[in-house]
Short mmCIF file of C-alpha atoms and ligand atoms in Angstrom, two decimals:
data_model
loop_
_atom_site.label_atom_id
_atom_site.label_comp_id
_atom_site.label_asym_id
_atom_site.label_seq_id
_atom_site.Cartn_x
_atom_site.Cartn_y
_atom_site.Cartn_z
CA MET A 169 18.74 -22.38 27.43
CA LYS A 170 16.90 -23.65 24.33
CA GLU A 171 13.60 -22.93 26.05
CA VAL A 172 14.58 -19.26 26.59
CA PHE A 173 15.51 -18.94 22.89
CA GLN A 174 12.12 -20.32 21.86
CA THR A 175 10.35 -17.87 24.12
CA GLU A 176 12.27 -14.98 22.61
CA ILE A 177 11.21 -16.00 19.11
CA GLU A 178 7.63 -16.33 20.30
CA ARG A 179 7.89 -12.82 21.77
CA LEU A 180 9.23 -11.45 18.48
CA LYS A 181 6.47 -13.21 16.55
CA SER A 182 3.82 -11.68 18.77
CA ASN A 183 5.22 -8.23 17.89
CA PHE A 184 3.82 -8.77 14.39
CA GLU A 185 0.24 -9.23 15.52
CA GLU A 186 -2.11 -6.35 14.78
CA VAL A 187 -1.48 -3.45 17.19
CA ASP A 188 -4.95 -1.94 17.15
CA THR A 189 -7.62 -4.33 18.43
CA GLY A 190 -10.57 -2.40 16.96
CA LEU A 191 -13.74 -1.08 18.60
CA SER A 192 -15.84 -3.12 21.02
CA ASN A 193 -19.59 -3.46 20.29
CA GLN A 194 -20.37 -0.80 22.87
CA GLU A 195 -17.72 1.61 21.54
CA ALA A 196 -18.94 1.12 17.96
CA LEU A 197 -22.53 1.77 18.98
CA GLU A 198 -21.66 4.90 20.93
CA GLU A 199 -19.40 6.22 18.17
CA SER A 200 -22.00 5.58 15.48
CA ASN A 201 -24.57 7.48 17.53
CA ARG A 202 -22.28 10.55 17.61
CA CYS A 203 -22.54 10.92 13.83
CA LEU A 204 -24.69 13.86 12.69
CA TYR A 205 -25.57 12.08 9.40
CA CYS A 206 -24.94 15.33 7.54
CA TYR A 207 -26.89 15.94 4.37
CA ASP A 208 -24.26 16.48 1.62
CA ALA A 209 -21.65 15.05 4.00
CA PRO A 210 -18.13 16.45 3.41
CA CYS A 211 -16.58 13.13 4.49
CA ILE A 212 -18.03 11.44 1.38
CA GLN A 213 -16.35 14.03 -0.86
CA ALA A 214 -13.07 13.53 1.02
CA CYS A 215 -13.04 9.74 0.52
CA PRO A 216 -11.45 9.00 -2.88
CA THR A 217 -13.83 6.04 -3.34
CA GLY A 218 -16.86 8.11 -2.27
CA ILE A 219 -18.15 5.65 0.35
CA ASP A 220 -21.57 6.73 1.66
CA ILE A 221 -20.16 7.16 5.16
CA PRO A 222 -23.27 8.48 6.98
CA SER A 223 -25.24 5.56 5.54
CA PHE A 224 -22.80 2.84 6.68
CA ILE A 225 -22.53 4.45 10.11
CA LYS A 226 -26.34 4.66 10.43
CA LYS A 227 -26.52 0.93 9.63
CA ILE A 228 -24.06 0.18 12.43
CA SER A 229 -26.21 2.17 14.85
CA THR A 230 -29.28 0.11 13.88
CA GLY A 231 -27.46 -3.23 14.07
CA ASN A 232 -27.49 -3.86 10.28
CA LEU A 233 -23.84 -4.88 10.03
CA LYS A 234 -24.17 -6.78 6.78
CA GLY A 235 -25.81 -3.75 5.14
CA SER A 236 -23.07 -1.55 6.55
CA ALA A 237 -20.27 -3.78 5.20
CA LYS A 238 -22.04 -3.92 1.84
CA THR A 239 -22.26 -0.12 1.61
CA ILE A 240 -18.52 0.11 2.31
CA MET A 241 -17.39 -2.69 0.01
CA ALA A 242 -19.72 -1.63 -2.83
CA ALA A 243 -17.86 1.67 -3.07
CA ASN A 244 -14.45 0.30 -2.20
CA PRO A 245 -13.57 -3.34 -3.02
CA VAL A 246 -10.62 -3.14 -0.58
CA GLY A 247 -12.58 -1.31 2.11
CA ALA A 248 -11.46 -3.67 4.90
CA SER A 249 -7.80 -2.89 4.21
CA CYS A 250 -8.50 0.82 3.77
CA ALA A 251 -10.16 0.89 7.19
CA ARG A 252 -6.70 0.12 8.57
CA VAL A 253 -4.29 1.96 6.30
CA CYS A 254 -6.01 5.11 4.99
CA PRO A 255 -4.53 8.38 6.25
CA THR A 256 -8.00 9.19 7.61
CA GLU A 257 -6.98 12.46 9.24
CA GLU A 258 -6.11 13.78 5.77
CA LEU A 259 -9.18 12.24 4.11
CA CYS A 260 -12.63 11.40 5.54
CA GLU A 261 -12.01 12.20 9.22
CA GLY A 262 -10.18 15.39 8.30
CA ALA A 263 -13.39 16.61 6.62
CA CYS A 264 -15.77 15.67 9.47
CA VAL A 265 -17.77 18.72 10.63
CA LEU A 266 -17.21 17.68 14.25
CA ASN A 267 -13.53 18.74 13.92
CA SER A 268 -14.64 22.29 14.63
CA SER A 269 -16.44 21.42 17.89
CA THR A 270 -15.34 18.15 19.52
CA LYS A 271 -13.43 15.41 17.69
CA PRO A 272 -14.11 13.76 14.35
CA ILE A 273 -16.09 10.54 14.06
CA MET A 274 -13.72 7.53 14.01
CA ILE A 275 -14.72 6.66 10.45
CA GLY A 276 -11.80 4.29 9.81
CA ASN A 277 -12.46 2.38 13.03
CA LEU A 278 -16.19 2.10 12.32
CA GLN A 279 -15.42 0.94 8.78
CA ARG A 280 -13.16 -1.69 10.29
CA TYR A 281 -15.86 -2.72 12.78
CA ALA A 282 -18.39 -3.42 10.01
CA THR A 283 -15.96 -5.14 7.62
CA ASP A 284 -14.43 -7.23 10.43
CA TRP A 285 -17.95 -8.44 11.21
CA ALA A 286 -18.39 -9.48 7.56
CA ILE A 287 -15.04 -11.30 7.61
CA ARG A 288 -15.73 -13.10 10.90
CA ASN A 289 -19.15 -14.15 9.66
CA GLY A 290 -17.99 -15.38 6.24
CA GLN A 291 -20.25 -13.01 4.33
CA GLU A 292 -20.45 -13.00 0.53
CA LEU A 293 -21.60 -9.52 -0.26
CA PHE A 294 -22.01 -9.49 -4.05
CA SER A 295 -22.97 -11.67 -6.99
CA LYS A 296 -21.69 -11.44 -10.54
CA GLY A 297 -23.71 -9.80 -13.27
CA PRO A 298 -25.17 -11.56 -16.36
CA GLN A 299 -22.28 -12.42 -18.73
CA ASN A 300 -21.69 -10.11 -21.69
CA GLY A 301 -18.99 -12.29 -23.34
CA ILE A 302 -16.31 -9.60 -23.28
CA SER A 303 -12.93 -10.59 -21.87
CA VAL A 304 -10.58 -8.42 -19.86
CA ALA A 305 -7.05 -9.30 -18.73
CA ILE A 306 -5.73 -7.49 -15.68
CA ILE A 307 -1.99 -7.44 -15.04
CA GLY A 308 -1.54 -7.31 -11.26
CA GLY A 309 -3.86 -8.35 -8.44
CA GLY A 310 -3.19 -5.47 -6.04
CA PRO A 311 -5.82 -2.95 -4.88
CA ALA A 312 -6.09 -1.37 -8.35
CA GLY A 313 -6.40 -4.69 -10.22
CA LEU A 314 -8.80 -6.23 -7.69
CA SER A 315 -11.01 -3.18 -7.70
CA ALA A 316 -11.22 -3.14 -11.50
CA ALA A 317 -11.87 -6.89 -11.53
CA ARG A 318 -14.68 -6.66 -8.98
CA GLU A 319 -16.48 -3.89 -10.86
CA LEU A 320 -16.11 -5.63 -14.21
CA ALA A 321 -17.37 -8.93 -12.81
CA LEU A 322 -20.46 -7.17 -11.44
CA LEU A 323 -21.00 -5.72 -14.93
CA GLY A 324 -20.81 -9.20 -16.51
CA TYR A 325 -17.29 -9.22 -18.01
CA THR A 326 -15.11 -12.34 -18.08
CA VAL A 327 -12.09 -11.29 -16.06
CA THR A 328 -8.67 -12.90 -15.72
CA ILE A 329 -6.06 -11.47 -13.34
CA PHE A 330 -2.41 -12.36 -13.96
CA GLU A 331 -0.52 -12.08 -10.68
CA ALA A 332 3.22 -12.63 -10.28
CA GLU A 333 3.09 -13.52 -6.57
CA GLU A 334 1.82 -16.68 -4.91
CA LYS A 335 -1.27 -14.80 -3.69
CA ALA A 336 -3.08 -11.70 -4.91
CA GLY A 337 -3.58 -8.54 -2.85
CA GLY A 338 -0.44 -6.64 -3.92
CA LEU A 339 1.18 -4.50 -1.27
CA ASN A 340 -1.81 -5.10 1.03
CA SER A 341 -0.78 -8.77 1.16
CA TYR A 342 3.00 -8.35 0.98
CA GLY A 343 4.06 -4.74 1.53
CA ILE A 344 2.22 -3.10 4.42
CA VAL A 345 3.43 -4.44 7.78
CA SER A 346 1.25 -7.11 9.38
CA PHE A 347 0.91 -5.25 12.67
CA ARG A 348 -1.05 -2.61 10.71
CA LEU A 349 -2.59 -4.85 8.05
CA PRO A 350 -2.65 -8.64 8.58
CA GLN A 351 -2.59 -10.75 5.41
CA ALA A 352 -5.92 -12.38 6.35
CA ILE A 353 -7.75 -9.10 5.71
CA SER A 354 -6.31 -8.70 2.24
CA PHE A 355 -6.91 -12.40 1.44
CA TRP A 356 -10.59 -11.99 2.36
CA GLU A 357 -10.88 -9.14 -0.14
CA VAL A 358 -9.23 -11.34 -2.77
CA SER A 359 -11.68 -14.15 -2.00
CA GLN A 360 -14.64 -11.76 -2.44
CA VAL A 361 -13.41 -11.06 -5.97
CA GLU A 362 -12.68 -14.71 -6.73
CA LYS A 363 -16.22 -15.67 -5.71
CA LEU A 364 -17.47 -13.58 -8.63
CA ASP A 365 -15.73 -16.10 -10.94
CA VAL A 366 -12.76 -13.85 -11.59
CA ASP A 367 -9.94 -16.18 -12.61
CA ILE A 368 -6.81 -15.23 -10.65
CA LYS A 369 -3.74 -16.84 -12.19
CA THR A 370 -1.14 -16.51 -9.46
CA ASN A 371 2.60 -17.26 -9.82
CA THR A 372 2.23 -15.88 -13.35
CA ARG A 373 4.53 -12.99 -14.19
CA VAL A 374 3.54 -11.27 -17.41
CA GLY A 375 6.61 -10.77 -19.58
CA LYS A 376 8.16 -14.00 -18.25
CA ASP A 377 5.52 -16.73 -17.81
CA ILE A 378 3.23 -15.30 -20.47
CA SER A 379 4.08 -12.69 -23.06
CA ALA A 380 2.50 -9.28 -23.46
CA ARG A 381 1.78 -10.23 -27.09
CA GLU A 382 -0.19 -13.36 -26.11
CA ILE A 383 -2.33 -11.32 -23.73
CA THR A 384 -2.89 -8.54 -26.25
CA GLU A 385 -4.00 -11.08 -28.87
CA ASN A 386 -6.34 -13.06 -26.61
CA PHE A 387 -8.31 -10.46 -24.66
CA ASP A 388 -10.71 -7.72 -25.71
CA PHE A 389 -9.31 -5.25 -23.17
CA ILE A 390 -6.25 -5.11 -20.94
CA ILE A 391 -5.72 -3.25 -17.69
CA LEU A 392 -2.17 -2.67 -16.53
CA ALA A 393 -2.24 -2.55 -12.71
CA ALA A 394 1.24 -3.86 -11.93
CA GLY A 395 2.15 -1.21 -9.34
CA MET A 396 5.77 -0.25 -8.85
CA ALA A 397 8.85 -2.43 -8.46
CA ASN A 398 11.60 -2.78 -5.87
CA VAL A 399 13.72 -0.08 -4.24
CA PRO A 400 16.27 1.45 -6.63
CA SER A 401 19.97 1.24 -5.97
CA LEU A 402 21.60 3.95 -3.80
CA GLY A 403 24.58 4.02 -6.15
CA ILE A 404 27.14 4.06 -3.33
CA GLU A 405 30.04 1.81 -2.34
CA GLY A 406 29.19 -1.19 -0.14
CA GLU A 407 25.65 -1.89 -1.40
CA ASN A 408 26.46 -5.56 -2.00
CA LEU A 409 27.60 -6.24 1.55
CA GLU A 410 25.76 -8.78 3.69
CA GLY A 411 23.33 -6.83 5.87
CA VAL A 412 22.11 -4.43 3.15
CA TYR A 413 18.39 -4.89 2.43
CA ASP A 414 15.73 -3.66 0.01
CA ALA A 415 12.93 -2.36 2.30
CA ILE A 416 10.13 -3.85 0.19
CA GLU A 417 11.73 -7.32 0.29
CA PHE A 418 12.56 -6.85 3.97
CA VAL A 419 8.94 -6.13 4.97
CA LYS A 420 7.68 -8.88 2.65
CA ASN A 421 9.88 -11.39 4.48
CA THR A 422 8.27 -10.49 7.79
CA LYS A 423 4.87 -11.26 6.22
CA THR A 424 5.84 -14.49 4.47
CA SER A 425 8.75 -16.15 6.31
CA GLU A 426 9.30 -17.34 9.85
CA ILE A 427 10.32 -14.52 12.19
CA THR A 428 13.93 -15.05 13.33
CA ASP A 429 16.21 -13.42 15.88
CA ALA A 430 18.62 -12.13 13.19
CA PHE A 431 17.93 -8.52 14.24
CA LEU A 432 17.84 -9.16 17.99
CA ASN A 433 19.95 -6.53 19.83
CA LYS A 434 21.36 -5.29 16.51
CA LYS A 435 21.59 -1.76 15.17
CA ALA A 436 19.80 -0.82 11.95
CA VAL A 437 19.84 2.24 9.73
CA VAL A 438 16.98 2.93 7.30
CA ILE A 439 17.57 5.32 4.40
CA GLY A 440 14.53 7.33 3.28
CA ALA A 441 11.47 8.83 5.00
CA GLY A 442 8.34 7.64 3.19
CA ASN A 443 5.76 4.91 4.01
CA THR A 444 8.24 2.18 3.18
CA ALA A 445 10.98 3.60 5.40
CA ILE A 446 8.60 3.85 8.37
CA ASP A 447 7.38 0.28 7.84
CA ALA A 448 10.96 -1.03 7.54
CA ALA A 449 12.07 0.87 10.65
CA THR A 450 9.15 -0.24 12.82
CA CYS A 451 9.61 -3.84 11.58
CA SER A 452 13.26 -3.65 12.65
CA VAL A 453 12.22 -2.52 16.13
CA ARG A 454 9.73 -5.37 16.36
CA LEU A 455 12.39 -7.85 15.22
CA GLY A 456 14.24 -6.86 18.38
CA ALA A 457 16.78 -4.33 17.06
CA GLN A 458 18.31 -2.38 19.92
CA ASN A 459 18.61 0.87 17.95
CA VAL A 460 16.95 1.97 14.69
CA LYS A 461 17.75 5.23 12.92
CA ILE A 462 16.05 6.74 9.89
CA LEU A 463 18.40 8.91 7.81
CA TYR A 464 16.83 11.52 5.55
CA ARG A 465 18.59 14.08 3.41
CA ARG A 466 15.87 16.67 3.92
CA THR A 467 13.87 17.57 7.06
CA ALA A 468 10.61 16.43 8.70
CA GLU A 469 8.82 19.14 6.67
CA GLU A 470 9.62 17.46 3.36
CA MET A 471 9.27 13.78 4.23
CA THR A 472 6.51 11.87 2.44
CA ALA A 473 5.46 9.63 5.36
CA TYR A 474 2.08 10.57 6.87
CA ASP A 475 1.96 12.31 10.27
CA PHE A 476 0.36 9.25 11.89
CA GLU A 477 3.21 7.08 10.60
CA TYR A 478 5.83 9.53 11.89
CA GLU A 479 4.18 9.60 15.32
CA PHE A 480 3.94 5.81 15.36
CA ALA A 481 7.63 5.42 14.47
CA LYS A 482 8.65 7.83 17.23
CA GLN A 483 6.50 5.94 19.73
CA GLU A 484 8.23 2.73 18.68
CA GLY A 485 11.56 4.36 19.54
CA VAL A 486 12.83 5.00 15.99
CA GLU A 487 15.34 7.88 15.89
CA PHE A 488 15.39 10.37 13.03
CA ARG A 489 18.55 11.96 11.63
CA TRP A 490 17.49 14.84 9.37
CA LEU A 491 19.71 16.46 6.72
CA THR A 492 21.84 13.34 6.57
CA ALA A 493 22.75 11.41 3.41
CA PRO A 494 24.64 8.13 3.02
CA LYS A 495 28.05 8.29 1.32
CA ARG A 496 29.30 4.71 1.55
CA ILE A 497 28.55 1.52 3.46
CA VAL A 498 31.54 0.15 5.34
CA GLY A 499 32.07 -3.60 5.73
CA ASN A 500 34.15 -5.81 8.02
CA PRO A 501 36.68 -8.35 6.66
CA GLU A 502 33.89 -11.00 6.46
CA GLY A 503 31.95 -8.80 4.04
CA LYS A 504 29.24 -7.80 6.55
CA VAL A 505 27.99 -4.28 7.21
CA LYS A 506 29.70 -2.61 10.18
CA ALA A 507 29.04 1.13 9.63
CA ILE A 508 27.68 3.72 7.26
CA GLU A 509 29.55 6.85 6.33
CA CYS A 510 27.25 9.87 6.03
CA VAL A 511 27.45 13.53 5.10
CA LYS A 512 25.48 16.44 6.43
CA MET A 513 23.18 18.25 4.00
CA LYS A 514 21.70 21.73 3.84
CA LEU A 515 18.55 22.84 2.04
CA GLY A 516 18.77 25.16 -0.94
CA GLU A 517 16.19 26.67 -3.28
CA PRO A 518 12.95 24.77 -4.06
CA GLY A 519 13.11 22.47 -7.09
CA PRO A 520 10.36 22.00 -9.75
CA ASP A 521 8.38 19.81 -7.28
CA GLY A 522 8.31 22.69 -4.77
CA ARG A 523 10.52 20.86 -2.26
CA CYS A 524 13.83 22.46 -1.19
CA ARG A 525 16.84 20.82 -2.84
CA PRO A 526 19.41 19.34 -0.45
CA THR A 527 23.12 20.00 -1.05
CA VAL A 528 26.17 18.50 0.64
CA VAL A 529 27.93 20.37 3.44
CA GLU A 530 31.66 20.12 2.58
CA ASN A 531 33.90 18.10 4.97
CA SER A 532 30.95 16.99 7.12
CA GLU A 533 31.54 13.21 6.82
CA PHE A 534 30.86 11.07 9.89
CA LEU A 535 30.37 7.37 10.67
CA ILE A 536 27.36 5.61 12.22
CA GLU A 537 28.03 2.08 13.44
CA THR A 538 25.37 -0.33 12.31
CA ASP A 539 24.73 -4.03 11.57
CA ALA A 540 22.13 -3.46 8.86
CA VAL A 541 21.31 -0.86 6.22
CA ILE A 542 17.79 -0.89 4.78
CA LYS A 543 17.25 1.01 1.54
CA ALA A 544 13.85 2.73 1.39
CA ILE A 545 14.30 5.51 -1.14
CA GLY A 546 11.13 4.87 -3.14
CA GLN A 547 10.25 2.27 -5.75
CA SER A 548 11.52 1.80 -9.27
CA ARG A 549 9.24 1.21 -12.27
CA HIS A 550 8.26 -1.83 -14.33
CA LEU A 551 9.95 -0.36 -17.39
CA SER A 552 10.46 -3.60 -19.27
CA LEU A 553 6.82 -4.67 -18.82
CA ILE A 554 5.53 -1.26 -19.92
CA GLU A 555 7.75 -1.37 -22.99
CA GLN A 556 6.70 -4.93 -23.85
CA PHE A 557 3.17 -3.59 -24.16
CA GLY A 558 4.63 -0.73 -26.25
CA LEU A 559 3.03 1.94 -24.05
CA GLN A 560 4.10 5.56 -23.90
CA HIS A 561 5.52 6.51 -20.53
CA ASP A 562 7.41 9.24 -18.76
CA GLY A 563 10.36 7.69 -16.90
CA GLY A 564 8.29 4.54 -16.21
CA VAL A 565 5.05 6.37 -15.31
CA VAL A 566 2.50 5.11 -17.83
CA LYS A 567 0.88 7.96 -19.76
CA ILE A 568 -2.91 7.95 -19.70
CA ASP A 569 -5.85 10.07 -20.68
CA PRO A 570 -6.85 11.41 -17.22
CA LEU A 571 -10.57 11.03 -17.94
CA THR A 572 -10.62 7.51 -19.36
CA TYR A 573 -7.35 6.02 -18.01
CA LYS A 574 -6.69 4.85 -21.58
CA THR A 575 -3.00 4.46 -22.48
CA SER A 576 -1.38 5.14 -25.85
CA ASN A 577 -2.82 1.76 -26.96
CA GLN A 578 -6.61 2.03 -27.40
CA LYS A 579 -7.34 -1.35 -25.83
CA ILE A 580 -5.03 -0.99 -22.83
CA PHE A 581 -5.94 0.98 -19.70
CA ALA A 582 -3.75 1.60 -16.63
CA CYS A 583 -4.43 2.39 -12.98
CA GLY A 584 -2.84 2.41 -9.51
CA ASP A 585 0.84 2.92 -8.74
CA VAL A 586 1.79 2.18 -12.35
CA ILE A 587 0.48 5.67 -13.22
CA PHE A 588 1.53 7.29 -9.94
CA GLY A 589 3.89 10.24 -10.11
CA LYS A 590 4.32 13.24 -12.38
CA GLY A 591 1.06 14.82 -11.21
CA GLN A 592 -1.12 11.68 -10.93
CA GLY A 593 -2.25 11.94 -7.26
CA GLU A 594 -0.90 10.05 -4.27
CA ALA A 595 0.24 6.43 -3.99
CA MET A 596 -2.43 5.20 -1.59
CA VAL A 597 -4.47 2.03 -1.41
CA VAL A 598 -7.71 4.01 -1.57
CA SER A 599 -6.65 5.93 -4.71
CA ALA A 600 -5.58 2.70 -6.43
CA ALA A 601 -9.00 1.21 -5.56
CA ASN A 602 -10.77 4.27 -6.91
CA GLN A 603 -8.80 4.25 -10.15
CA GLY A 604 -9.54 0.53 -10.61
CA LYS A 605 -13.26 1.29 -10.40
CA LYS A 606 -12.94 4.20 -12.80
CA VAL A 607 -11.12 2.09 -15.38
CA ALA A 608 -13.84 -0.57 -15.22
CA HIS A 609 -16.51 2.05 -15.84
CA ALA A 610 -14.45 3.68 -18.61
CA ILE A 611 -14.28 0.33 -20.42
CA HIS A 612 -18.00 -0.18 -19.95
CA GLN A 613 -18.81 3.30 -21.22
CA SER A 614 -16.57 2.92 -24.25
CA LEU A 615 -18.61 -0.15 -25.23
CA ALA A 616 -21.90 1.60 -24.61
CA LYS A 617 -20.71 4.44 -26.88
CA ALA A 618 -19.58 1.98 -29.57
CA ASP A 619 -23.02 0.28 -29.38
CA SER A 620 -24.90 3.56 -29.76
CA VAL A 621 -22.77 4.43 -32.83
CA THR A 622 -23.51 1.05 -34.48
CA ALA A 623 -27.24 1.19 -33.61
C1 LIG B 69 5.82 -0.42 2.60
C2 LIG B 69 4.62 0.33 2.07
C3 LIG B 69 3.71 0.84 2.97
C4 LIG B 69 2.58 1.51 2.49
N1 LIG B 69 1.69 1.99 3.40
C5 LIG B 69 0.53 2.57 2.94
C6 LIG B 69 -0.45 3.02 3.86
O1 LIG B 69 -0.28 2.95 5.07
N2 LIG B 69 -1.60 3.55 3.36
C7 LIG B 69 -1.83 3.66 2.01
O2 LIG B 69 -2.91 4.11 1.60
N3 LIG B 69 -0.89 3.26 1.11
C8 LIG B 69 0.27 2.72 1.55
N4 LIG B 69 1.22 2.31 0.64
C9 LIG B 69 0.95 2.52 -0.80
C10 LIG B 69 0.00 1.44 -1.34
O3 LIG B 69 0.36 0.17 -0.84
C11 LIG B 69 0.00 1.45 -2.86
O4 LIG B 69 -0.27 2.75 -3.32
C12 LIG B 69 -1.04 0.48 -3.44
O5 LIG B 69 -0.81 -0.84 -2.99
C13 LIG B 69 -1.02 0.51 -4.97
O6 LIG B 69 -1.84 -0.49 -5.49
P1 LIG B 69 -1.56 -1.14 -6.92
O7 LIG B 69 -2.61 -2.17 -7.11
O8 LIG B 69 -1.40 -0.08 -7.92
O9 LIG B 69 -0.12 -1.81 -6.78
P2 LIG B 69 0.42 -3.02 -5.90
O10 LIG B 69 -0.22 -3.06 -4.57
O11 LIG B 69 1.90 -2.89 -5.95
O12 LIG B 69 -0.03 -4.31 -6.71
C14 LIG B 69 0.54 -4.60 -7.97
C15 LIG B 69 0.47 -6.09 -8.22
O13 LIG B 69 0.95 -6.37 -9.51
C16 LIG B 69 1.74 -7.55 -9.47
N5 LIG B 69 2.67 -7.54 -10.60
C17 LIG B 69 3.73 -6.71 -10.80
N6 LIG B 69 4.34 -7.02 -11.96
C18 LIG B 69 3.64 -8.04 -12.51
C19 LIG B 69 3.79 -8.79 -13.70
N7 LIG B 69 4.76 -8.56 -14.59
N8 LIG B 69 2.90 -9.80 -13.94
C20 LIG B 69 1.90 -10.07 -13.06
N9 LIG B 69 1.73 -9.38 -11.91
C21 LIG B 69 2.59 -8.37 -11.64
C22 LIG B 69 2.43 -7.46 -8.12
O14 LIG B 69 2.90 -8.72 -7.68
C23 LIG B 69 1.32 -6.90 -7.25
O15 LIG B 69 0.54 -7.92 -6.67
C24 LIG B 69 2.37 1.66 1.09
C25 LIG B 69 3.32 1.17 0.19
C26 LIG B 69 4.44 0.52 0.68
C27 LIG B 69 5.46 0.00 -0.29
S1 LIG B 70 -11.89 4.29 2.38
FE1 LIG B 70 -10.42 5.47 3.59
S2 LIG B 70 -10.87 7.63 3.10
FE2 LIG B 70 -12.64 6.41 2.44
S3 LIG B 70 -14.07 6.48 4.22
FE3 LIG B 70 -12.80 4.61 4.41
S4 LIG B 70 -11.09 5.17 5.73
FE4 LIG B 70 -12.02 7.10 4.98
#
């Protein structure tokens, strides 16, 4: 009997191994030879980090895998992760000229092929620049912070990253499910940055383990790249019952703790329909849940998850209940979740964000039996941290100059999810990486300008 139990756990664990196995050598060669190597290639414009895609693909076709990986990682310090998580059909592959005749080049898969080669072969792709004696503190070692750190180290700055978690990498290490993005990939990207003598102080939460004031006093420049925080409260009855989870914490547990059979043959309901909801729902399936439903108060048209994520969730057997909002979570006498009471919604006029506003359909309450409720209605903001630095913000979205990424404090810059929202692009790994690079160059240019004024 014990033996069977062990096997079941092993089976559940194997569900968290990467789904896509990547291209074989032959497939990569054939795919790279399909590329037209367009002059003025539209795919480069469509990649937020501007990777020279034709060039890295050409290098694959000629067997120069190190050169290929270097081209990718030079433009995008988290290019190995992006190869797995970018919504390529909306970005580089969506712009491929071959869309109009056959099918686009598999840019993401080729990017993965080259970077996987670099990882497997322990390549160190860059070396730090001559030191200029200027210090920069970066708060947060996610894609935005790592990208800024890498660029600054190449330019000769002395960089310290303060990271609250045990390891750096941000949501690439802890937030995006391991069957799409294994931790080892993100850790390799972190190690590439560390090898440039960037000091990564992990287990160090700014505002708790070190004060904002101490950092402001001791560094020449500061970059706030702390991302967003946990899922906000639903504000309904029953949220404290056993069996109610925060989706970010829930996914993180599958990446950091032993997989258990706690969800085996259980029912789960996920509230929300963005990246996080999809990841939480597919994790629940892979933990052995017998039925997983996503509840969303709008329709498929308005959800923020990418099409590829939606398709993936459907393939995994996740059910979607549109125009459905939670009203209260119902518990059993032991204080555990046993059902969720919902109401039907209807869509009204578009709101200021252009999306139709949902309103409640009177007397439409109904119950869904469930053992778990996973909250995935977005992420809250690091308000306290932002205020400790005294920065201007709009509801927790740090205000910046869009050209320089400078905040209301002249020596503090901000990038990544901490500035996401209210018109600042999309929360994607590749945009965070791009913003990190831009901040590094903005700092460098501000010094160059200051030098030319003094000269
Ligand atoms: C579940 C989920 C799935 C996603 N899937 C995708 C996807 O498929 N494709 C895609 O492109 N994007 C996806 N995203 C979005 C993407 O992960 C983010 O846009 C990206 O990680 C933002 O990078 P960042 O560096 O700004 O923030 P983060 O990745 O959040 O990194 C911020 C870092 O700052 C640290 N930190 C926070 N506060 C402090 C403090 N006080 N002191 C020190 N350190 C601190 C955190 O620990 C963290 O390491 C997903 C997001 C989630 C939540
Ligand atoms: S980083 Fe993303 S968008 Fe850019 S080329 Fe790679 S997969 Fe495409």
